[in-house]
Short mmCIF file of N, CA and C in Angstrom, two decimals:
data_model
loop_
_atom_site.label_atom_id
_atom_site.label_comp_id
_atom_site.label_asym_id
_atom_site.label_seq_id
_atom_site.Cartn_x
_atom_site.Cartn_y
_atom_site.Cartn_z
N MET A 555 -89.36 -11.59 -43.50
CA MET A 555 -89.22 -11.33 -44.92
C MET A 555 -90.38 -11.99 -45.66
N GLN A 556 -90.96 -11.30 -46.60
CA GLN A 556 -92.03 -11.86 -47.40
C GLN A 556 -91.42 -12.68 -48.52
N PRO A 557 -92.13 -13.69 -49.02
CA PRO A 557 -91.59 -14.56 -50.06
C PRO A 557 -91.15 -13.85 -51.32
N SER A 558 -91.79 -12.73 -51.68
CA SER A 558 -91.46 -12.07 -52.93
C SER A 558 -90.27 -11.13 -52.81
N GLU A 559 -89.76 -10.89 -51.59
CA GLU A 559 -88.62 -10.02 -51.44
C GLU A 559 -87.34 -10.76 -51.80
N PRO A 560 -86.36 -10.04 -52.32
CA PRO A 560 -85.10 -10.71 -52.65
C PRO A 560 -84.42 -11.20 -51.39
N ARG A 561 -83.85 -12.39 -51.43
CA ARG A 561 -83.15 -12.96 -50.30
C ARG A 561 -81.68 -12.56 -50.35
N SER A 562 -81.08 -12.46 -49.18
CA SER A 562 -79.66 -12.15 -49.10
C SER A 562 -78.87 -13.20 -49.86
N GLY A 563 -77.92 -12.74 -50.66
CA GLY A 563 -77.08 -13.65 -51.41
C GLY A 563 -77.58 -13.97 -52.80
N GLU A 564 -78.80 -13.52 -53.14
CA GLU A 564 -79.29 -13.76 -54.49
C GLU A 564 -78.50 -12.90 -55.47
N ASP A 565 -78.59 -13.27 -56.73
CA ASP A 565 -77.93 -12.54 -57.79
C ASP A 565 -78.31 -11.06 -57.70
N SER A 566 -77.31 -10.20 -57.75
CA SER A 566 -77.57 -8.77 -57.63
C SER A 566 -77.67 -8.11 -59.00
N GLY A 567 -78.02 -8.86 -60.03
CA GLY A 567 -78.19 -8.30 -61.36
C GLY A 567 -79.38 -7.36 -61.41
N THR A 568 -79.62 -6.81 -62.58
CA THR A 568 -80.70 -5.86 -62.75
C THR A 568 -82.05 -6.55 -62.67
N VAL A 569 -82.98 -5.92 -61.94
CA VAL A 569 -84.33 -6.44 -61.75
C VAL A 569 -85.34 -5.32 -61.99
N ARG A 570 -86.59 -5.73 -62.05
CA ARG A 570 -87.71 -4.78 -62.13
C ARG A 570 -88.59 -5.02 -60.91
N MET A 571 -88.83 -3.96 -60.16
CA MET A 571 -89.71 -4.02 -59.00
C MET A 571 -90.90 -3.11 -59.28
N THR A 572 -92.09 -3.67 -59.21
CA THR A 572 -93.31 -2.88 -59.36
C THR A 572 -94.04 -2.92 -58.03
N ALA A 573 -94.35 -1.74 -57.50
CA ALA A 573 -95.04 -1.64 -56.21
C ALA A 573 -96.30 -0.81 -56.36
N TRP A 574 -97.34 -1.23 -55.64
CA TRP A 574 -98.59 -0.48 -55.58
C TRP A 574 -98.76 -0.02 -54.15
N VAL A 575 -98.83 1.30 -53.96
CA VAL A 575 -98.88 1.90 -52.63
C VAL A 575 -100.30 2.36 -52.34
N ARG A 576 -100.87 1.86 -51.24
CA ARG A 576 -102.23 2.21 -50.83
C ARG A 576 -102.18 3.20 -49.67
N GLY A 577 -103.21 4.01 -49.57
CA GLY A 577 -103.34 4.96 -48.48
C GLY A 577 -103.67 6.34 -49.03
N HIS A 578 -103.36 7.35 -48.23
CA HIS A 578 -103.54 8.74 -48.68
C HIS A 578 -102.23 9.16 -49.34
N VAL A 579 -102.10 8.80 -50.63
CA VAL A 579 -100.83 8.99 -51.34
C VAL A 579 -100.97 9.83 -52.61
N GLN A 580 -102.14 10.35 -52.87
CA GLN A 580 -102.31 11.23 -54.02
C GLN A 580 -102.64 12.64 -53.53
N GLY A 581 -102.10 13.64 -54.22
CA GLY A 581 -102.34 15.03 -53.86
C GLY A 581 -101.50 15.50 -52.68
N VAL A 582 -100.45 14.74 -52.32
CA VAL A 582 -99.62 15.10 -51.17
C VAL A 582 -98.13 15.17 -51.53
N GLY A 583 -97.80 15.07 -52.81
CA GLY A 583 -96.41 15.11 -53.24
C GLY A 583 -95.70 13.77 -53.19
N PHE A 584 -96.47 12.69 -53.05
CA PHE A 584 -95.89 11.36 -52.90
C PHE A 584 -95.02 10.97 -54.10
N ARG A 585 -95.51 11.22 -55.32
CA ARG A 585 -94.72 10.85 -56.51
C ARG A 585 -93.43 11.65 -56.58
N TRP A 586 -93.48 12.94 -56.24
CA TRP A 586 -92.30 13.78 -56.27
C TRP A 586 -91.26 13.27 -55.26
N PHE A 587 -91.71 12.96 -54.04
CA PHE A 587 -90.79 12.45 -53.02
C PHE A 587 -90.24 11.08 -53.40
N THR A 588 -91.06 10.26 -54.05
CA THR A 588 -90.60 8.94 -54.50
C THR A 588 -89.50 9.10 -55.54
N ARG A 589 -89.70 10.02 -56.47
CA ARG A 589 -88.65 10.29 -57.47
C ARG A 589 -87.38 10.78 -56.80
N ALA A 590 -87.52 11.70 -55.85
CA ALA A 590 -86.35 12.23 -55.14
C ALA A 590 -85.61 11.11 -54.40
N GLN A 591 -86.35 10.19 -53.79
CA GLN A 591 -85.72 9.08 -53.09
C GLN A 591 -85.01 8.15 -54.06
N ALA A 592 -85.64 7.86 -55.20
CA ALA A 592 -85.02 7.01 -56.21
C ALA A 592 -83.73 7.64 -56.73
N LEU A 593 -83.74 8.95 -56.94
CA LEU A 593 -82.53 9.65 -57.39
C LEU A 593 -81.46 9.65 -56.31
N ALA A 594 -81.86 9.77 -55.04
CA ALA A 594 -80.90 9.75 -53.94
C ALA A 594 -80.25 8.36 -53.81
N ILE A 595 -81.04 7.31 -54.00
CA ILE A 595 -80.49 5.95 -53.97
C ILE A 595 -79.53 5.78 -55.14
N GLY A 596 -79.90 6.30 -56.30
CA GLY A 596 -79.03 6.28 -57.47
C GLY A 596 -79.18 5.04 -58.32
N ASP A 597 -78.89 5.20 -59.60
CA ASP A 597 -78.91 4.10 -60.58
C ASP A 597 -80.24 3.35 -60.65
N LEU A 598 -81.34 4.06 -60.46
CA LEU A 598 -82.66 3.47 -60.64
C LEU A 598 -83.35 4.19 -61.79
N ARG A 599 -84.06 3.43 -62.60
CA ARG A 599 -84.83 3.99 -63.70
C ARG A 599 -86.26 3.48 -63.56
N GLY A 600 -87.22 4.29 -63.99
CA GLY A 600 -88.61 3.89 -63.90
C GLY A 600 -89.51 5.09 -63.73
N PHE A 601 -90.58 4.92 -62.92
CA PHE A 601 -91.54 6.01 -62.76
C PHE A 601 -92.43 5.78 -61.55
N ALA A 602 -93.09 6.85 -61.14
CA ALA A 602 -94.17 6.82 -60.15
C ALA A 602 -95.38 7.45 -60.80
N SER A 603 -96.53 6.78 -60.68
CA SER A 603 -97.73 7.22 -61.39
C SER A 603 -98.96 7.06 -60.51
N ASN A 604 -99.87 8.07 -60.56
CA ASN A 604 -101.15 7.94 -59.88
C ASN A 604 -102.04 6.98 -60.64
N LEU A 605 -102.79 6.15 -59.92
CA LEU A 605 -103.78 5.27 -60.52
C LEU A 605 -105.17 5.79 -60.21
N ALA A 606 -106.14 5.44 -61.04
CA ALA A 606 -107.51 5.93 -60.89
C ALA A 606 -108.15 5.52 -59.57
N ASP A 607 -107.68 4.41 -58.97
CA ASP A 607 -108.30 3.94 -57.73
C ASP A 607 -107.68 4.55 -56.47
N GLY A 608 -106.79 5.54 -56.63
CA GLY A 608 -106.21 6.24 -55.49
C GLY A 608 -104.84 5.74 -55.07
N ARG A 609 -104.37 4.64 -55.65
CA ARG A 609 -103.03 4.13 -55.34
C ARG A 609 -101.99 4.85 -56.20
N VAL A 610 -100.73 4.67 -55.82
CA VAL A 610 -99.60 5.10 -56.64
C VAL A 610 -98.85 3.85 -57.05
N GLN A 611 -98.56 3.75 -58.34
CA GLN A 611 -97.75 2.65 -58.86
C GLN A 611 -96.33 3.15 -59.02
N VAL A 612 -95.37 2.36 -58.52
CA VAL A 612 -93.96 2.68 -58.64
C VAL A 612 -93.27 1.54 -59.37
N VAL A 613 -92.61 1.85 -60.47
CA VAL A 613 -91.83 0.87 -61.22
C VAL A 613 -90.38 1.31 -61.15
N ALA A 614 -89.51 0.41 -60.68
CA ALA A 614 -88.09 0.74 -60.59
C ALA A 614 -87.27 -0.41 -61.17
N GLU A 615 -86.29 -0.05 -61.98
CA GLU A 615 -85.36 -1.03 -62.52
C GLU A 615 -83.96 -0.63 -62.12
N GLY A 616 -83.20 -1.61 -61.64
CA GLY A 616 -81.84 -1.39 -61.19
C GLY A 616 -81.38 -2.63 -60.45
N SER A 617 -80.38 -2.49 -59.62
CA SER A 617 -79.90 -3.65 -58.86
C SER A 617 -80.95 -4.05 -57.82
N ARG A 618 -80.92 -5.32 -57.43
CA ARG A 618 -81.85 -5.80 -56.40
C ARG A 618 -81.72 -4.97 -55.13
N GLU A 619 -80.49 -4.69 -54.74
CA GLU A 619 -80.25 -3.96 -53.50
C GLU A 619 -80.86 -2.56 -53.57
N ARG A 620 -80.69 -1.87 -54.67
CA ARG A 620 -81.23 -0.51 -54.79
C ARG A 620 -82.76 -0.52 -54.87
N CYS A 621 -83.32 -1.47 -55.60
CA CYS A 621 -84.78 -1.58 -55.66
C CYS A 621 -85.35 -1.93 -54.28
N ALA A 622 -84.68 -2.80 -53.55
CA ALA A 622 -85.12 -3.17 -52.19
C ALA A 622 -85.06 -1.96 -51.26
N ARG A 623 -84.06 -1.11 -51.43
CA ARG A 623 -83.97 0.11 -50.62
C ARG A 623 -85.16 1.04 -50.89
N LEU A 624 -85.53 1.18 -52.17
CA LEU A 624 -86.68 2.02 -52.50
C LEU A 624 -87.95 1.40 -51.93
N LEU A 625 -88.10 0.10 -52.04
CA LEU A 625 -89.27 -0.58 -51.49
C LEU A 625 -89.36 -0.39 -49.98
N ALA A 626 -88.25 -0.51 -49.28
CA ALA A 626 -88.24 -0.30 -47.83
C ALA A 626 -88.66 1.12 -47.49
N TRP A 627 -88.19 2.09 -48.28
CA TRP A 627 -88.60 3.48 -48.04
C TRP A 627 -90.10 3.65 -48.27
N LEU A 628 -90.63 3.03 -49.33
CA LEU A 628 -92.07 3.13 -49.59
C LEU A 628 -92.86 2.59 -48.40
N ARG A 629 -92.37 1.53 -47.78
CA ARG A 629 -93.08 0.90 -46.67
C ARG A 629 -92.88 1.62 -45.34
N HIS A 630 -91.67 2.10 -45.09
CA HIS A 630 -91.36 2.56 -43.73
C HIS A 630 -90.67 3.91 -43.68
N GLY A 631 -90.48 4.55 -44.82
CA GLY A 631 -89.75 5.81 -44.83
C GLY A 631 -90.61 6.99 -44.43
N ASP A 632 -89.99 8.14 -44.43
CA ASP A 632 -90.68 9.38 -44.10
C ASP A 632 -91.36 9.91 -45.36
N THR A 633 -92.45 9.25 -45.73
CA THR A 633 -93.18 9.61 -46.95
C THR A 633 -94.26 10.64 -46.62
N PRO A 634 -94.62 11.44 -47.61
CA PRO A 634 -95.75 12.35 -47.40
C PRO A 634 -97.06 11.56 -47.43
N GLY A 635 -98.09 12.12 -46.84
CA GLY A 635 -99.38 11.43 -46.81
C GLY A 635 -99.37 10.32 -45.79
N ARG A 636 -100.05 9.22 -46.13
CA ARG A 636 -100.15 8.07 -45.23
C ARG A 636 -100.13 6.80 -46.06
N VAL A 637 -99.20 5.93 -45.79
CA VAL A 637 -99.11 4.65 -46.49
C VAL A 637 -99.79 3.60 -45.62
N ASP A 638 -100.83 2.97 -46.17
CA ASP A 638 -101.53 1.90 -45.46
C ASP A 638 -100.99 0.53 -45.83
N GLY A 639 -100.35 0.41 -46.98
CA GLY A 639 -99.80 -0.87 -47.38
C GLY A 639 -99.14 -0.77 -48.74
N VAL A 640 -98.22 -1.71 -48.99
CA VAL A 640 -97.50 -1.77 -50.26
C VAL A 640 -97.48 -3.22 -50.71
N THR A 641 -97.86 -3.44 -51.95
CA THR A 641 -97.79 -4.76 -52.57
C THR A 641 -96.79 -4.65 -53.71
N GLU A 642 -95.92 -5.66 -53.83
CA GLU A 642 -94.92 -5.58 -54.89
C GLU A 642 -94.75 -6.91 -55.60
N ILE A 643 -94.22 -6.82 -56.82
CA ILE A 643 -93.79 -8.00 -57.56
C ILE A 643 -92.40 -7.72 -58.10
N TRP A 644 -91.63 -8.78 -58.26
CA TRP A 644 -90.28 -8.70 -58.81
C TRP A 644 -90.29 -9.41 -60.15
N ASP A 645 -89.57 -8.85 -61.13
CA ASP A 645 -89.59 -9.40 -62.48
C ASP A 645 -88.27 -9.08 -63.17
N THR A 646 -88.16 -9.53 -64.40
CA THR A 646 -86.99 -9.17 -65.21
C THR A 646 -87.20 -7.78 -65.78
N PRO A 647 -86.14 -7.00 -65.93
CA PRO A 647 -86.29 -5.64 -66.44
C PRO A 647 -86.74 -5.61 -67.90
N ARG A 648 -87.46 -4.57 -68.25
CA ARG A 648 -87.92 -4.37 -69.63
C ARG A 648 -87.17 -3.25 -70.32
N GLY A 649 -86.55 -2.39 -69.52
CA GLY A 649 -85.79 -1.27 -70.08
C GLY A 649 -86.68 -0.20 -70.68
N GLY A 650 -86.06 0.74 -71.34
CA GLY A 650 -86.81 1.80 -72.01
C GLY A 650 -87.03 3.05 -71.16
N TYR A 651 -86.48 3.10 -69.96
CA TYR A 651 -86.63 4.27 -69.11
C TYR A 651 -85.31 5.02 -69.08
N PRO A 652 -85.30 6.29 -69.52
CA PRO A 652 -84.06 7.05 -69.53
C PRO A 652 -83.63 7.51 -68.13
N ASP A 653 -84.59 7.62 -67.21
CA ASP A 653 -84.32 8.08 -65.86
C ASP A 653 -85.49 7.65 -64.97
N PHE A 654 -85.67 8.31 -63.83
CA PHE A 654 -86.82 8.03 -62.98
C PHE A 654 -87.77 9.21 -63.09
N ALA A 655 -88.97 8.97 -63.57
CA ALA A 655 -89.90 10.06 -63.92
C ALA A 655 -91.16 10.02 -63.07
N ILE A 656 -91.86 11.13 -63.12
CA ILE A 656 -93.21 11.24 -62.54
C ILE A 656 -94.17 11.23 -63.71
N ARG A 657 -95.15 10.38 -63.63
CA ARG A 657 -96.15 10.30 -64.71
C ARG A 657 -97.51 10.71 -64.18
#
């Protein structure tokens, strides 16, 4: 487990997880599949967005457990393209997202 990942037994309140996904992740439907996965997990709000440097940024707000599930999928799931690495930070939620969107 990496230090920034939530530990078992921590408060399961609402959190904000921001992840930056590196690899061949633009032009392959990665954002669409990320949104579909977030909706399948349920009760997540946020977005997936292409960045100018070729990465995809994923912001998810919801329970720690649900955000961790999305993060695990980003790292090891059946994603389109090729994921070379994922960096994430955990923070307090900011709100303002009506659902999970593609930007």
